[in-house]
mmCIF file of C-alpha atoms in Angstrom:
data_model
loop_
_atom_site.group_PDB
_atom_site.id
_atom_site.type_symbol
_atom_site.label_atom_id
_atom_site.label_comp_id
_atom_site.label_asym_id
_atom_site.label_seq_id
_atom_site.Cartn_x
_atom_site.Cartn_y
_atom_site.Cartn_z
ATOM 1 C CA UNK A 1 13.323 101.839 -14.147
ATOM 2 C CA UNK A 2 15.461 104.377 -12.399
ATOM 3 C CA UNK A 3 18.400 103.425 -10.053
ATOM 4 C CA UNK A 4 17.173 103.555 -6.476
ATOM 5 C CA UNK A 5 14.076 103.155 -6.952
ATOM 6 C CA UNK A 6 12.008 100.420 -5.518
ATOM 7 C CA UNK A 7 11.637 98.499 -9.011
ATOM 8 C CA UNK A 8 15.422 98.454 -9.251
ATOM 9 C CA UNK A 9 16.104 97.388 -5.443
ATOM 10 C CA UNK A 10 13.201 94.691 -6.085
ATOM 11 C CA UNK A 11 15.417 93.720 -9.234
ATOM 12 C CA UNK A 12 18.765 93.413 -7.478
ATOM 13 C CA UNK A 13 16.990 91.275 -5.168
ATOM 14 C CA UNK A 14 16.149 88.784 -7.887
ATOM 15 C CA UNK A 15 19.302 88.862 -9.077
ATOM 16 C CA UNK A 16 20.647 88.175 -5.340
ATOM 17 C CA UNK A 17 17.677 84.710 -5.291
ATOM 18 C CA UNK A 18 18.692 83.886 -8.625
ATOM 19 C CA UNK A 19 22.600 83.420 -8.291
ATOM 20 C CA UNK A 20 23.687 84.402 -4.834
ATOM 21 C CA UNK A 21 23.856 80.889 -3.783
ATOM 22 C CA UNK A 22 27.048 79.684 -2.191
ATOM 23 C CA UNK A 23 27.646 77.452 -5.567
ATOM 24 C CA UNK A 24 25.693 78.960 -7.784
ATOM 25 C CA UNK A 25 28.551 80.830 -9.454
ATOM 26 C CA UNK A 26 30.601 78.655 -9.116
ATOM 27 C CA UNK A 27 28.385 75.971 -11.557
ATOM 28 C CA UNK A 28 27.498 78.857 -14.083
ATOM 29 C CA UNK A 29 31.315 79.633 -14.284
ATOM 30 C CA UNK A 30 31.463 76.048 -14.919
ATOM 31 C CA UNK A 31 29.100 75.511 -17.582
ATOM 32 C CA UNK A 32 29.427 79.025 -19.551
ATOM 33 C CA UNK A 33 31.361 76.898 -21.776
ATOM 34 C CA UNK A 34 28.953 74.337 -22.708
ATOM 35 C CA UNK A 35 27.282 71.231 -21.264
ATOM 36 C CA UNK A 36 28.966 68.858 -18.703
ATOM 37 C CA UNK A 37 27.654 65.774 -17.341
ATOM 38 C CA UNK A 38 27.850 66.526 -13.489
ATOM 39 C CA UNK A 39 31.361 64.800 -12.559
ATOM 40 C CA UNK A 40 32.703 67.034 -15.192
ATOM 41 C CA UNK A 41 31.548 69.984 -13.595
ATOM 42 C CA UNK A 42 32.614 68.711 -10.133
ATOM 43 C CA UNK A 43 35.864 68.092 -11.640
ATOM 44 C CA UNK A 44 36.029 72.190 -12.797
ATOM 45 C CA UNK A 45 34.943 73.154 -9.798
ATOM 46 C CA UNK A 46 37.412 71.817 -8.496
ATOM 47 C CA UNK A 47 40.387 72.976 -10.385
ATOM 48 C CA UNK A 48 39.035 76.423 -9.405
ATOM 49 C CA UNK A 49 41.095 78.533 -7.746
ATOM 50 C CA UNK A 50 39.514 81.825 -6.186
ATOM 51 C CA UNK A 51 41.316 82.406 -3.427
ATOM 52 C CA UNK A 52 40.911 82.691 0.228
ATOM 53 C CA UNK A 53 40.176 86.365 0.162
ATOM 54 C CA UNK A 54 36.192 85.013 -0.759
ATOM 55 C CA UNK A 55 36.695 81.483 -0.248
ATOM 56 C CA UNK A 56 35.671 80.134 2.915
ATOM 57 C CA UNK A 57 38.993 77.892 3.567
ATOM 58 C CA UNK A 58 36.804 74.664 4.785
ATOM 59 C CA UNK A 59 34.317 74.971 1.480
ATOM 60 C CA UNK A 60 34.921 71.567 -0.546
ATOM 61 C CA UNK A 61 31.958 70.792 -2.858
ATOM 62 C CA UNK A 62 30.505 67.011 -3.059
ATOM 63 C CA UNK A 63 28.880 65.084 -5.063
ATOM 64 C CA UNK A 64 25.958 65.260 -3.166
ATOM 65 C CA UNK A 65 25.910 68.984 -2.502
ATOM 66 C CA UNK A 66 26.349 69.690 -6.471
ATOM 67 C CA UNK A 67 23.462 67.280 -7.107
ATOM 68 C CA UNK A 68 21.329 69.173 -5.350
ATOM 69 C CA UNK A 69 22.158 72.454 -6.677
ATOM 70 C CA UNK A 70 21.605 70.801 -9.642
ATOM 71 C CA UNK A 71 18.411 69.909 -9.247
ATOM 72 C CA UNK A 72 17.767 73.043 -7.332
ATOM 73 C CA UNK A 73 18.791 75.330 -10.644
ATOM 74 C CA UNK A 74 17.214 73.472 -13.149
ATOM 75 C CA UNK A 75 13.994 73.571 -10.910
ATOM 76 C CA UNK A 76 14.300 77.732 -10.901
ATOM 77 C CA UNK A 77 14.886 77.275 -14.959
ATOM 78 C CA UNK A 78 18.563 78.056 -14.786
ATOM 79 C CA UNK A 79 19.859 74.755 -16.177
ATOM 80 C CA UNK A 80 18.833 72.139 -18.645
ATOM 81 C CA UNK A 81 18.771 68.644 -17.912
ATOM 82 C CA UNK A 82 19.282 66.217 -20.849
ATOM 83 C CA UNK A 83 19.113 62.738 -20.635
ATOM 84 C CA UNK A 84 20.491 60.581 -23.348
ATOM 85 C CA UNK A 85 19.450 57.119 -23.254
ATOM 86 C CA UNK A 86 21.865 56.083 -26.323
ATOM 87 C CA UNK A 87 24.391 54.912 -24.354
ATOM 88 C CA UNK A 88 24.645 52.384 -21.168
ATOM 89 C CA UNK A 89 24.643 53.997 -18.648
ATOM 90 C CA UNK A 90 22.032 56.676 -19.909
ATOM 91 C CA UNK A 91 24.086 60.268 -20.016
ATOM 92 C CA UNK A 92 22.897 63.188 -18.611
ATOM 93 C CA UNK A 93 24.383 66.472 -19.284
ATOM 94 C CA UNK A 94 23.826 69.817 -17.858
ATOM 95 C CA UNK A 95 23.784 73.320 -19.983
ATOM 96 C CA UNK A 96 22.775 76.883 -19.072
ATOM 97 C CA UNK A 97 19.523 78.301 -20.483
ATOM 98 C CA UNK A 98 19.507 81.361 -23.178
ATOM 99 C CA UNK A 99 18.326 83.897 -20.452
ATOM 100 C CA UNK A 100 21.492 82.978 -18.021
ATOM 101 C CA UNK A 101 23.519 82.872 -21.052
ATOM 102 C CA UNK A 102 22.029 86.003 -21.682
ATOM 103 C CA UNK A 103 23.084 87.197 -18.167
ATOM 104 C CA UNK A 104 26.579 86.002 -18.240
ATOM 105 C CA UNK A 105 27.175 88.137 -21.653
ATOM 106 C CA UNK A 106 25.540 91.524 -19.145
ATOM 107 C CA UNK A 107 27.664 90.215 -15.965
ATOM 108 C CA UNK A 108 30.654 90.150 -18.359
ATOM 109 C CA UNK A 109 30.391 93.794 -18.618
ATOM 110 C CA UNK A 110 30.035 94.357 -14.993
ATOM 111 C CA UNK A 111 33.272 92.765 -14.231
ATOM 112 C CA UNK A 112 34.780 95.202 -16.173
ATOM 113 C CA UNK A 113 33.639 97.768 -13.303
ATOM 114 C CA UNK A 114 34.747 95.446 -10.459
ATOM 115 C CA UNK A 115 38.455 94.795 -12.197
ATOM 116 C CA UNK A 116 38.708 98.692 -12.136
ATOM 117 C CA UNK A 117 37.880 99.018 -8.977
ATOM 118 C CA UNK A 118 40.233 96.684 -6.651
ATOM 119 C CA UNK A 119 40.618 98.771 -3.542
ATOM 120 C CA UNK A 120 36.926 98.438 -3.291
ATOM 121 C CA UNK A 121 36.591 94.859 -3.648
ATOM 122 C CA UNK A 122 39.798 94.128 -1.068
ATOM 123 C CA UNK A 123 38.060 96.060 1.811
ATOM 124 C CA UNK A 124 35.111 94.206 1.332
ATOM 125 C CA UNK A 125 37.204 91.307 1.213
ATOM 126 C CA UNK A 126 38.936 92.275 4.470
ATOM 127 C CA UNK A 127 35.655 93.357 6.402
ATOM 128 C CA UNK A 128 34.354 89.521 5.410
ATOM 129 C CA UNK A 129 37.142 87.914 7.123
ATOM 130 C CA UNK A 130 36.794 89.329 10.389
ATOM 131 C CA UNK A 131 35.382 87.558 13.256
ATOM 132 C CA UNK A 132 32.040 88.431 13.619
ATOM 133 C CA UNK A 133 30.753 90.191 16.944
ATOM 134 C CA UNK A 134 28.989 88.502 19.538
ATOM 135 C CA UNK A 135 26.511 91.248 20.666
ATOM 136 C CA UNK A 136 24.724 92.223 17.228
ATOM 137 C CA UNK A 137 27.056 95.201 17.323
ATOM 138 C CA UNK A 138 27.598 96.151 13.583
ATOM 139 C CA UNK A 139 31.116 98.245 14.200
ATOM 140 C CA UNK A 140 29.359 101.201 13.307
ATOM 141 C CA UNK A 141 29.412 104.011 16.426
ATOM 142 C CA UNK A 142 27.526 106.373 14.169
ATOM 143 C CA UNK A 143 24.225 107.021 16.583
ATOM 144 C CA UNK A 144 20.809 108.018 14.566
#
């Protein structure tokens, strides 16, 4: 495959479907650690701290939201589901497969690039944050 061509924009595509959900990262970052049962992963969520520079300041995850991403991801094969009927209530834990594990160790390496490259990442930070325009207008006053 050969950057720009159509297998590679197909393939950054998938990559967008797989985890460019508004929580999806969010869970993965949560779980890269091992398995949770799904308060525990609420409760890291939580704790999380990324700022209002991506953040959207009214974004609170619920219960109910992060069940359904769960359900959602371990539909698409992201997560495992195991249920552990040893105990009263049964348990139920959540853990990442070996291919997204896989993906985290590659992604790992790509944040290398975006930590060396902050100027880039603030102005498209900054250009998220404004208002958007009414009129479908894109800013751009470049004509074709």
């Amino acid at each position: 495959m050969a950057v720009g061509d159509e297998r590679f924009l197909r393939g950054l595509y998938d990559l967008k479907y797989l985890f460019g959900d508004k929580w999806t990262p969010a869970i993965l970052a949560a779980l890269a650690n091992g398995p949770l049962r799904r308060l525990e992963i609420l409760s890291t969520i939580s704790s999380y701290s990324i700022g209002e520079e991506w953040s959207d300041k009214h974004a609170v995850l619920h219960d109910s939201i992060l069940a359904r991403y769960l359900k959602k991801m371990t539909d698409e094969g992201l997560l495992t589901r195991t249920r552990s009927t040893e105990t009263f209530p049964a348990r139920v834990m959540y853990s990442l497969t070996p291919e997204v594990l896989e993906f985290l160790e590659i992604a790992d390496r790509a944040l290398t690039w975006v930590d060396g490259h902050p100027e880039l990442i603030a102005n498209a930070q900054a250009y998220r944050r404004q208002p958007e325009l009414d009129d479908g207008d894109t800013g751009d006053d470049d004509e074709d």
